[in-house]
PDB file of C-alpha atoms in Angstrom:
ATOM      1  CA  MET A 726       0.000   0.000   0.000  1.00 36.00           C
ATOM      2  CA  PRO A 727       1.882   3.035  -1.263  1.00 51.00           C
ATOM      3  CA  GLY A 728       0.222   5.863   0.736  1.00 74.00           C
ATOM      4  CA  HIS A 729       2.494   7.993   2.874  1.00 91.00           C
ATOM      5  CA  PHE A 730       2.089  11.222   4.817  1.00 95.00           C
ATOM      6  CA  GLU A 731       3.395  14.498   3.457  1.00 94.00           C
ATOM      7  CA  PRO A 732       3.672  17.791   5.348  1.00 94.00           C
ATOM      8  CA  LEU A 733       1.062  20.497   4.818  1.00 94.00           C
ATOM      9  CA  PRO A 734       2.021  24.172   4.551  1.00 91.00           C
ATOM     10  CA  GLY A 735       1.663  25.744   7.982  1.00 88.00           C
ATOM     11  CA  GLY A 736       1.810  22.396   9.813  1.00 89.00           C
ATOM     12  CA  GLY A 737      -0.102  19.179   9.807  1.00 93.00           C
ATOM     13  CA  ALA A 738       0.034  16.298   7.367  1.00 96.00           C
ATOM     14  CA  ALA A 739      -1.884  14.787   4.468  1.00 95.00           C
ATOM     15  CA  VAL A 740      -2.121  11.320   2.947  1.00 96.00           C
ATOM     16  CA  ALA A 741      -4.125   9.874   0.052  1.00 93.00           C
ATOM     17  CA  LEU A 742      -5.929   6.701   1.101  1.00 94.00           C
ATOM     18  CA  ASP A 743      -7.985   4.355  -1.028  1.00 93.00           C
ATOM     19  CA  ASP A 744     -11.242   2.830   0.189  1.00 93.00           C
ATOM     20  CA  VAL A 745      -9.561  -0.415   1.316  1.00 93.00           C
ATOM     21  CA  GLU A 746      -6.916   1.453   3.314  1.00 94.00           C
ATOM     22  CA  ILE A 747      -9.575   3.610   4.979  1.00 95.00           C
ATOM     23  CA  SER A 748     -11.557   0.496   5.861  1.00 95.00           C
ATOM     24  CA  ILE A 749      -8.506  -1.308   7.288  1.00 96.00           C
ATOM     25  CA  ILE A 750      -7.383   1.598   9.498  1.00 97.00           C
ATOM     26  CA  ARG A 751     -10.915   2.235  10.722  1.00 97.00           C
ATOM     27  CA  SER A 752     -11.500  -1.436  11.518  1.00 97.00           C
ATOM     28  CA  LEU A 753      -8.206  -1.707  13.409  1.00 97.00           C
ATOM     29  CA  ALA A 754      -8.961   1.482  15.385  1.00 97.00           C
ATOM     30  CA  VAL A 755     -12.406   0.130  16.343  1.00 97.00           C
ATOM     31  CA  GLN A 756     -10.831  -3.156  17.475  1.00 96.00           C
ATOM     32  CA  LEU A 757      -8.289  -1.199  19.519  1.00 96.00           C
ATOM     33  CA  LEU A 758     -11.100   0.765  21.191  1.00 95.00           C
ATOM     34  CA  GLU A 759     -12.911  -2.463  22.047  1.00 95.00           C
ATOM     35  CA  LEU A 760      -9.717  -3.909  23.510  1.00 94.00           C
ATOM     36  CA  ILE A 761      -8.941  -0.842  25.630  1.00 93.00           C
ATOM     37  CA  GLY A 762     -12.517  -0.824  26.912  1.00 88.00           C
ATOM     38  CA  PRO A 763     -14.930   1.954  27.848  1.00 82.00           C
ATOM     39  CA  GLY A 764     -14.006   4.848  30.083  1.00 70.00           C
ATOM     40  CA  PRO A 765     -15.606   5.538  33.444  1.00 58.00           C
ATOM     41  CA  ALA A 766     -19.298   6.375  33.247  1.00 54.00           C
ATOM     42  CA  GLU A 767     -19.840  10.111  32.882  1.00 46.00           C
ATOM     43  CA  ASP A 768     -22.581  10.213  35.473  1.00 42.00           C
ATOM     44  CA  ALA A 769     -20.782   7.951  37.961  1.00 48.00           C
ATOM     45  CA  SER A 770     -20.313  10.865  40.323  1.00 52.00           C
ATOM     46  CA  ASP A 771     -21.563  14.410  40.806  1.00 58.00           C
ATOM     47  CA  ASP A 772     -18.151  15.350  42.182  1.00 59.00           C
ATOM     48  CA  PRO A 773     -15.869  16.624  39.369  1.00 58.00           C
ATOM     49  CA  LEU A 774     -12.800  15.835  41.497  1.00 57.00           C
ATOM     50  CA  ALA A 775     -13.825  12.209  42.008  1.00 57.00           C
ATOM     51  CA  GLU A 776     -12.605  11.152  38.564  1.00 56.00           C
ATOM     52  CA  LEU A 777      -9.333  13.019  39.090  1.00 53.00           C
ATOM     53  CA  PHE A 778      -8.577  10.976  42.190  1.00 55.00           C
ATOM     54  CA  ALA A 779     -10.069   7.693  40.964  1.00 65.00           C
ATOM     55  CA  GLU A 780      -7.679   4.794  41.273  1.00 73.00           C
ATOM     56  CA  GLY A 781      -7.027   2.404  38.440  1.00 72.00           C
ATOM     57  CA  PRO A 782      -6.071  -1.272  38.470  1.00 72.00           C
ATOM     58  CA  SER A 783      -3.007  -2.349  40.405  1.00 68.00           C
ATOM     59  CA  GLU A 784      -2.391  -5.605  38.536  1.00 77.00           C
ATOM     60  CA  PRO A 785      -1.151  -5.861  34.944  1.00 74.00           C
ATOM     61  CA  PRO A 786      -3.721  -6.910  32.324  1.00 82.00           C
ATOM     62  CA  SER A 787      -3.923 -10.595  31.443  1.00 84.00           C
ATOM     63  CA  ASP A 788      -4.266  -9.988  27.684  1.00 88.00           C
ATOM     64  CA  PRO A 789      -0.778  -9.910  26.077  1.00 90.00           C
ATOM     65  CA  VAL A 790      -1.722  -6.964  23.845  1.00 91.00           C
ATOM     66  CA  LEU A 791      -2.880  -4.887  26.807  1.00 88.00           C
ATOM     67  CA  LYS A 792       0.282  -5.886  28.671  1.00 88.00           C
ATOM     68  CA  ARG A 793       2.245  -4.446  25.741  1.00 89.00           C
ATOM     69  CA  LEU A 794       0.148  -1.266  25.654  1.00 90.00           C
ATOM     70  CA  PHE A 795       0.268  -0.852  29.449  1.00 87.00           C
ATOM     71  CA  PRO A 796       3.562  -2.412  30.576  1.00 85.00           C
ATOM     72  CA  ASP A 797       4.904  -2.432  34.101  1.00 81.00           C
ATOM     73  CA  ALA A 798       6.739   0.798  34.840  1.00 80.00           C
ATOM     74  CA  TYR A 799       9.538  -0.866  36.797  1.00 76.00           C
ATOM     75  CA  SER A 800      11.627  -3.771  35.584  1.00 69.00           C
ATOM     76  CA  ASP A 801      15.249  -4.841  35.761  1.00 59.00           C
ATOM     77  CA  PRO A 802      17.036  -3.903  32.510  1.00 55.00           C
ATOM     78  CA  GLU A 803      19.833  -6.338  33.409  1.00 60.00           C
ATOM     79  CA  GLY A 804      17.529  -9.378  33.291  1.00 61.00           C
ATOM     80  CA  THR A 805      15.831 -11.401  35.998  1.00 65.00           C
ATOM     81  CA  PRO A 806      16.114  -9.752  39.422  1.00 64.00           C
ATOM     82  CA  GLY A 807      16.480 -11.632  42.667  1.00 71.00           C
ATOM     83  CA  PRO A 808      13.301 -12.454  44.634  1.00 76.00           C
ATOM     84  CA  GLU A 809      13.543  -9.402  46.903  1.00 77.00           C
ATOM     85  CA  ALA A 810      14.188  -6.982  44.031  1.00 75.00           C
ATOM     86  CA  ALA A 811      11.411  -8.600  41.972  1.00 73.00           C
ATOM     87  CA  GLU A 812       8.930  -8.113  44.811  1.00 79.00           C
ATOM     88  CA  GLU A 813       9.991  -4.479  45.199  1.00 78.00           C
ATOM     89  CA  GLN A 814       9.637  -3.831  41.455  1.00 78.00           C
ATOM     90  CA  LYS A 815       6.196  -5.438  41.478  1.00 77.00           C
ATOM     91  CA  ALA A 816       5.094  -3.190  44.360  1.00 80.00           C
ATOM     92  CA  TYR A 817       6.409  -0.041  42.642  1.00 76.00           C
ATOM     93  CA  SER A 818       4.794  -1.031  39.327  1.00 77.00           C
ATOM     94  CA  SER A 819       1.506  -1.762  41.057  1.00 79.00           C
ATOM     95  CA  GLU A 820       1.469   1.640  42.751  1.00 82.00           C
ATOM     96  CA  PHE A 821       2.434   3.440  39.541  1.00 82.00           C
ATOM     97  CA  ARG A 822      -0.228   1.576  37.542  1.00 81.00           C
ATOM     98  CA  ARG A 823      -2.924   2.419  40.083  1.00 81.00           C
ATOM     99  CA  TYR A 824      -2.436   6.139  39.554  1.00 80.00           C
ATOM    100  CA  THR A 825      -1.616   6.270  35.831  1.00 82.00           C
ATOM    101  CA  GLU A 826      -3.387   3.518  33.897  1.00 85.00           C
ATOM    102  CA  ASN A 827      -6.805   5.222  33.778  1.00 88.00           C
ATOM    103  CA  ASP A 828      -5.231   8.320  32.208  1.00 89.00           C
ATOM    104  CA  LEU A 829      -3.153   6.221  29.800  1.00 90.00           C
ATOM    105  CA  ARG A 830      -6.250   4.316  28.710  1.00 91.00           C
ATOM    106  CA  ALA A 831      -8.168   7.567  28.239  1.00 92.00           C
ATOM    107  CA  GLY A 832      -5.371   8.985  26.073  1.00 94.00           C
ATOM    108  CA  LYS A 833      -5.209   5.874  23.892  1.00 96.00           C
ATOM    109  CA  ARG A 834      -9.005   5.830  23.650  1.00 96.00           C
ATOM    110  CA  ASP A 835      -9.054   9.495  22.573  1.00 96.00           C
ATOM    111  CA  SER A 836      -6.414   8.880  19.896  1.00 97.00           C
ATOM    112  CA  ALA A 837      -8.250   5.881  18.456  1.00 97.00           C
ATOM    113  CA  LEU A 838     -11.523   7.857  18.441  1.00 97.00           C
ATOM    114  CA  ALA A 839      -9.787  10.763  16.673  1.00 97.00           C
ATOM    115  CA  VAL A 840      -8.676   8.354  13.921  1.00 97.00           C
ATOM    116  CA  ILE A 841     -12.180   6.970  13.476  1.00 97.00           C
ATOM    117  CA  ARG A 842     -13.807  10.412  13.456  1.00 97.00           C
ATOM    118  CA  SER A 843     -11.348  11.848  10.944  1.00 97.00           C
ATOM    119  CA  LEU A 844     -11.857   8.862   8.619  1.00 97.00           C
ATOM    120  CA  ASP A 845     -15.643   9.135   8.960  1.00 96.00           C
ATOM    121  CA  ALA A 846     -15.466  12.832   8.022  1.00 95.00           C
ATOM    122  CA  LEU A 847     -13.588  12.203   4.750  1.00 94.00           C
ATOM    123  CA  SER A 848     -15.135  13.308   1.464  1.00 87.00           C
ATOM    124  CA  PRO A 849     -14.563  10.662  -1.222  1.00 84.00           C
ATOM    125  CA  VAL A 850     -12.890  11.648  -4.491  1.00 80.00           C
ATOM    126  CA  ASP A 851     -14.216  10.624  -7.914  1.00 76.00           C
ATOM    127  CA  ASP A 852     -12.015   7.558  -8.359  1.00 78.00           C
ATOM    128  CA  GLY A 853     -12.582   6.277  -4.796  1.00 81.00           C
ATOM    129  CA  GLY A 854     -10.621   6.912  -1.635  1.00 86.00           C
ATOM    130  CA  ALA A 855      -9.950  10.330  -0.181  1.00 93.00           C
ATOM    131  CA  VAL A 856      -7.228  12.700   0.923  1.00 93.00           C
ATOM    132  CA  LEU A 857      -6.901  12.848   4.691  1.00 95.00           C
ATOM    133  CA  LYS A 858      -5.676  16.231   5.964  1.00 95.00           C
ATOM    134  CA  LEU A 859      -4.640  16.485   9.596  1.00 96.00           C
ATOM    135  CA  SER A 860      -3.903  19.484  11.791  1.00 95.00           C
ATOM    136  CA  PRO A 861      -0.727  19.306  13.921  1.00 94.00           C
ATOM    137  CA  GLU A 862      -2.816  18.192  16.926  1.00 95.00           C
ATOM    138  CA  ASP A 863      -4.664  15.560  14.870  1.00 96.00           C
ATOM    139  CA  SER A 864      -1.297  14.387  13.536  1.00 96.00           C
ATOM    140  CA  ARG A 865      -0.064  13.763  17.076  1.00 96.00           C
ATOM    141  CA  GLN A 866      -3.209  11.789  17.923  1.00 97.00           C
ATOM    142  CA  TRP A 867      -2.830   9.761  14.740  1.00 97.00           C
ATOM    143  CA  LEU A 868       0.799   9.107  15.596  1.00 97.00           C
ATOM    144  CA  GLY A 869      -0.195   7.770  19.019  1.00 97.00           C
ATOM    145  CA  ALA A 870      -2.917   5.577  17.520  1.00 98.00           C
ATOM    146  CA  LEU A 871      -0.635   4.203  14.788  1.00 97.00           C
ATOM    147  CA  ASN A 872       1.934   3.343  17.434  1.00 96.00           C
ATOM    148  CA  ASP A 873      -0.694   1.580  19.549  1.00 97.00           C
ATOM    149  CA  LEU A 874      -1.995  -0.352  16.529  1.00 97.00           C
ATOM    150  CA  ARG A 875       1.519  -1.517  15.652  1.00 95.00           C
ATOM    151  CA  LEU A 876       2.178  -2.539  19.259  1.00 94.00           C
ATOM    152  CA  ALA A 877      -1.081  -4.504  19.291  1.00 95.00           C
ATOM    153  CA  ILE A 878      -0.385  -6.280  16.002  1.00 95.00           C
ATOM    154  CA  GLY A 879       3.257  -6.833  16.943  1.00 92.00           C
ATOM    155  CA  SER A 880       2.145  -8.435  20.173  1.00 92.00           C
ATOM    156  CA  ARG A 881      -0.221 -10.799  18.322  1.00 92.00           C
ATOM    157  CA  LEU A 882       2.637 -11.646  15.921  1.00 90.00           C
ATOM    158  CA  GLU A 883       4.968 -12.148  18.930  1.00 88.00           C
ATOM    159  CA  ILE A 884       7.471  -9.558  17.700  1.00 86.00           C
ATOM    160  CA  ALA A 885       9.954  -8.836  20.460  1.00 78.00           C
ATOM    161  CA  ASP A 886      12.857  -7.220  18.588  1.00 75.00           C
ATOM    162  CA  GLU A 887      14.231  -6.187  15.183  1.00 72.00           C
ATOM    163  CA  GLU A 888      15.271  -9.756  14.406  1.00 74.00           C
ATOM    164  CA  ASP A 889      11.645 -10.885  14.650  1.00 74.00           C
ATOM    165  CA  THR A 890      10.664  -8.083  12.253  1.00 74.00           C
ATOM    166  CA  ASP A 891      13.247  -9.276   9.725  1.00 76.00           C
ATOM    167  CA  LEU A 892      11.663 -12.747   9.766  1.00 78.00           C
ATOM    168  CA  LEU A 893       8.300 -11.243   8.775  1.00 79.00           C
ATOM    169  CA  TYR A 894       9.668 -10.277   5.368  1.00 79.00           C
ATOM    170  CA  ARG A 895      10.408 -13.929   4.626  1.00 83.00           C
ATOM    171  CA  LEU A 896       6.989 -15.355   5.502  1.00 84.00           C
ATOM    172  CA  PRO A 897       5.483 -17.350   2.608  1.00 87.00           C
ATOM    173  CA  ASP A 898       2.301 -15.957   1.071  1.00 86.00           C
ATOM    174  CA  GLU A 899       0.258 -18.932   2.304  1.00 90.00           C
ATOM    175  CA  ASP A 900       1.132 -18.215   5.955  1.00 89.00           C
ATOM    176  CA  PRO A 901      -2.098 -17.196   7.750  1.00 91.00           C
ATOM    177  CA  ARG A 902      -0.218 -14.381   9.500  1.00 88.00           C
ATOM    178  CA  LYS A 903       0.660 -12.716   6.181  1.00 89.00           C
ATOM    179  CA  PRO A 904      -2.267 -10.210   6.113  1.00 91.00           C
ATOM    180  CA  MET A 905      -1.475  -9.130   9.671  1.00 92.00           C
ATOM    181  CA  VAL A 906       2.210  -8.801   8.753  1.00 91.00           C
ATOM    182  CA  MET A 907       1.348  -6.661   5.717  1.00 91.00           C
ATOM    183  CA  ALA A 908      -0.808  -4.392   7.919  1.00 93.00           C
ATOM    184  CA  TYR A 909       1.994  -4.156  10.504  1.00 92.00           C
ATOM    185  CA  LEU A 910       4.585  -3.146   7.910  1.00 91.00           C
ATOM    186  CA  TRP A 911       2.228  -0.733   6.137  1.00 93.00           C
ATOM    187  CA  LEU A 912       1.281   1.000   9.391  1.00 95.00           C
ATOM    188  CA  GLY A 913       4.998   1.273  10.153  1.00 93.00           C
ATOM    189  CA  GLY A 914       5.520   3.131   6.884  1.00 93.00           C
ATOM    190  CA  LEU A 915       2.626   5.482   7.655  1.00 96.00           C
ATOM    191  CA  GLN A 916       3.969   6.069  11.158  1.00 96.00           C
ATOM    192  CA  GLU A 917       7.476   6.807   9.903  1.00 95.00           C
ATOM    193  CA  THR A 918       6.319   9.327   7.298  1.00 95.00           C
ATOM    194  CA  LEU A 919       3.979  10.984   9.807  1.00 96.00           C
ATOM    195  CA  VAL A 920       6.874  11.390  12.258  1.00 95.00           C
ATOM    196  CA  THR A 921       8.848  13.078   9.478  1.00 93.00           C
ATOM    197  CA  THR A 922       6.077  15.629   8.894  1.00 92.00           C
ATOM    198  CA  LEU A 923       6.127  16.571  12.592  1.00 88.00           C
ATOM    199  CA  LEU A 924       9.867  17.230  12.722  1.00 86.00           C
ATOM    200  CA  PRO A 925      10.828  20.936  12.836  1.00 77.00           C
TER     201      PRO A 925
END
């Protein structure tokens, strides 16, 4: 899929997308929203400060994709820590998660919704598809959503490092993972060109 972002005069970015590309991105963003889950109910409290001080989960998610999107904040970069250090890291991560995960989820939810809304607002061109034009703020939300989508797909494909990515290029066409791999690589190209448009 050849589409790539180009900078707009005065800031922002634009990309030409065909109908299939629009459908794929929208579908992936909807799936991401479903995975992240709904936010707190708007009428859960009459106190506007209650949501500000609401605590989130203290345990990591069980789904591997959500674990990738919301990783533990503390881990040993040198490898497996001893039992005492591991317990301490778990306690720190739990405390950090309790006070940050709700906001992180809200941010990821907002970015995915921004993608869906901007795709839904597109005006089709005569030969199908449309040109998506993003403001600088929309570009940043798209960048966050593209990153989250790639993390989600990468997690499902069990990509842990660059070596795993290299193996994806050699998958035979009949491999059932091939469509997901193609989406992963394509989104990576979109993400890279969008980053370039945001550079000063």
